[in-house]
């Protein structure tokens, strides 16, 4: 299909020039189709594959409208993760530089007072995660969102999902202070199953555009699987990384796993094998999360192990491989995870480790994406050679992690979350905290008992020696 020019879509020359500086010369289909509707003042829902330029599809028209009538707060963008909020704000900042654009990022884990101050300075664009913005709205009268022109929900379906982080209550608070007269723009690679709820948010007969394609993942992505018993998974992982790093020097790899703890253990384990590995999960301090992501983006570390906190939106062009250490339970999650590679027309590979219990999950993924995953060829002999070493290393890392307060921190985080969500009374939360502490003490106690046991064994061997004939006769000589 012939691509049109940005100018024919109604975009101003200064913005076209800004795009050129970023190597963006022709609009992608989602930009070509959604931008004219947005510039005409319509609400818009855009559903296009991962890495297809959805961010610029809303950033560019907003900047054009802002340049015609600049005031703050003009636009509010909501997004599910903190890292994504920074990435979107960056796009606004770079493309909106000639405007002297002022943006404000409002996300959890960062200084709330500094954010409140920035909000009161009337930035043009606020990019926020729902929880923290709702907290500001509940607690402060120093800023107003009542005149915003644009509300944008990026990864809109995730914002409405009632997953492990439920945004619905926070969204209610936020929507309650927004003007009814506004343009609402909703974007995601997976909008369809939340279409009706989204239509209720975009009230003014939204323009709906969905990329027409048989498949829901990009053609440039080579999608593979490896069938493996649970116990051999880590050996496959180490083998895959060894092969990739031997063969390609400029490649980056993202490995997705199911829990924060597993993320931490795999990171420790791969470091034992001297792979330059860094992690990203929700139990890390926010500043550490940003620092790790920056190091990965700058290729200081070539391997990122992450939970699904990194599954959506992150745009890191050097990522050539995505490995799913666990098969995602939802096809949607699979689509976003593997979409971290093969972006903007580049090639990429995804490899999903599948155990015998996950085969039904693979079938539903294949059904959703309308593509069959192909088996990834591996020389099994090579994997078996390292199996024992990998499993022993993993066990050592597990023991090392158990001796830290990782599990206790998890309980405390859970407790904080329950208090914030009003699901636990203070006393119940205290009870959870106390039981977490007791279980931590018990774990410690068990390891001390084990240690004591070993020492007792050692002492008994030693005393056997003392009482042995050899030792006894030696003593008699004196
Ligand atoms: N018209 C264009 N031509 C070339 N590259 C583009 C164009 N528009 C955007 N890009 C680049 O494509 C990459 C992916 O864009 P973006 O992050 O907006 O994808 P997305 O559709 O939001 O993906 P996801 O669903 O994963 O969030 C970015 O690096 C962006 O700079």
Short mmCIF file of C-alpha atoms and ligand atoms in Angstrom, two decimals, residues 6 22-28 30-31 48-57 84 87 91 154-155 188-189 311-315 317 336 339-340 343-344 346, ligand 1:
data_model
loop_
_atom_site.label_atom_id
_atom_site.label_comp_id
_atom_site.label_asym_id
_atom_site.label_seq_id
_atom_site.Cartn_x
_atom_site.Cartn_y
_atom_site.Cartn_z
CA UNK A 6 2.43 13.78 6.73
CA UNK A 22 13.76 11.52 14.47
CA UNK A 23 13.93 9.60 11.20
CA UNK A 24 10.14 9.62 10.85
CA UNK A 25 9.44 10.60 7.24
CA UNK A 26 6.29 8.77 6.22
CA UNK A 27 3.27 8.02 8.39
CA UNK A 28 2.57 4.43 9.38
CA UNK A 30 -2.25 3.86 12.22
CA UNK A 31 -0.92 7.43 11.94
CA UNK A 48 -2.68 -1.49 15.67
CA UNK A 49 0.08 -4.03 16.11
CA UNK A 50 2.96 -3.55 18.53
CA UNK A 51 5.71 -1.20 17.34
CA UNK A 52 3.54 0.40 14.66
CA UNK A 53 3.86 4.02 15.84
CA UNK A 54 0.69 4.48 17.93
CA UNK A 55 2.45 6.93 20.26
CA UNK A 56 3.24 9.43 17.50
CA UNK A 57 -0.32 8.92 16.18
CA UNK A 84 5.94 3.80 29.90
CA UNK A 87 8.81 7.06 27.52
CA UNK A 91 8.21 11.66 22.86
CA UNK A 154 -2.46 4.43 26.14
CA UNK A 155 -2.65 0.64 26.53
CA UNK A 188 -3.59 -0.37 22.17
CA UNK A 189 -2.46 -3.39 20.19
CA UNK A 311 5.44 -6.41 28.69
CA UNK A 312 3.68 -3.39 27.24
CA UNK A 313 4.80 -0.38 25.29
CA UNK A 314 8.55 -0.30 25.96
CA UNK A 315 10.34 0.69 22.78
CA UNK A 317 15.11 -0.93 19.14
CA UNK A 336 2.55 -7.55 24.11
CA UNK A 339 6.02 -7.17 20.65
CA UNK A 340 9.10 -5.85 22.50
CA UNK A 343 9.41 -3.08 16.08
CA UNK A 344 9.04 -0.47 13.37
CA UNK A 346 12.85 -4.55 12.15
N1 LIG B 1 6.15 7.01 10.80
C1 LIG B 1 7.15 6.36 11.35
N2 LIG B 1 8.21 5.94 10.61
C2 LIG B 1 9.24 5.27 11.18
N3 LIG B 1 9.33 5.00 12.50
C3 LIG B 1 8.32 5.40 13.29
C4 LIG B 1 7.18 6.12 12.77
N4 LIG B 1 6.35 6.40 13.79
C5 LIG B 1 6.92 5.90 14.91
N5 LIG B 1 8.09 5.31 14.61
C6 LIG B 1 9.01 4.62 15.55
O1 LIG B 1 8.50 3.31 15.74
C7 LIG B 1 8.84 2.83 17.04
C8 LIG B 1 7.62 2.19 17.70
O2 LIG B 1 6.64 3.17 17.94
P1 LIG B 1 5.67 3.14 19.21
O3 LIG B 1 6.46 2.93 20.43
O4 LIG B 1 4.79 4.31 19.12
O5 LIG B 1 4.86 1.79 18.90
P2 LIG B 1 3.44 1.34 19.47
O6 LIG B 1 2.56 1.10 18.31
O7 LIG B 1 2.98 2.26 20.52
O8 LIG B 1 3.85 -0.08 20.09
P3 LIG B 1 3.28 -0.82 21.43
O9 LIG B 1 1.95 -1.40 21.07
O10 LIG B 1 4.29 -1.87 21.67
O11 LIG B 1 3.20 0.19 22.49
C9 LIG B 1 9.38 4.03 17.81
O12 LIG B 1 10.78 3.90 17.90
C10 LIG B 1 9.01 5.22 16.94
O13 LIG B 1 9.96 6.27 17.04
#
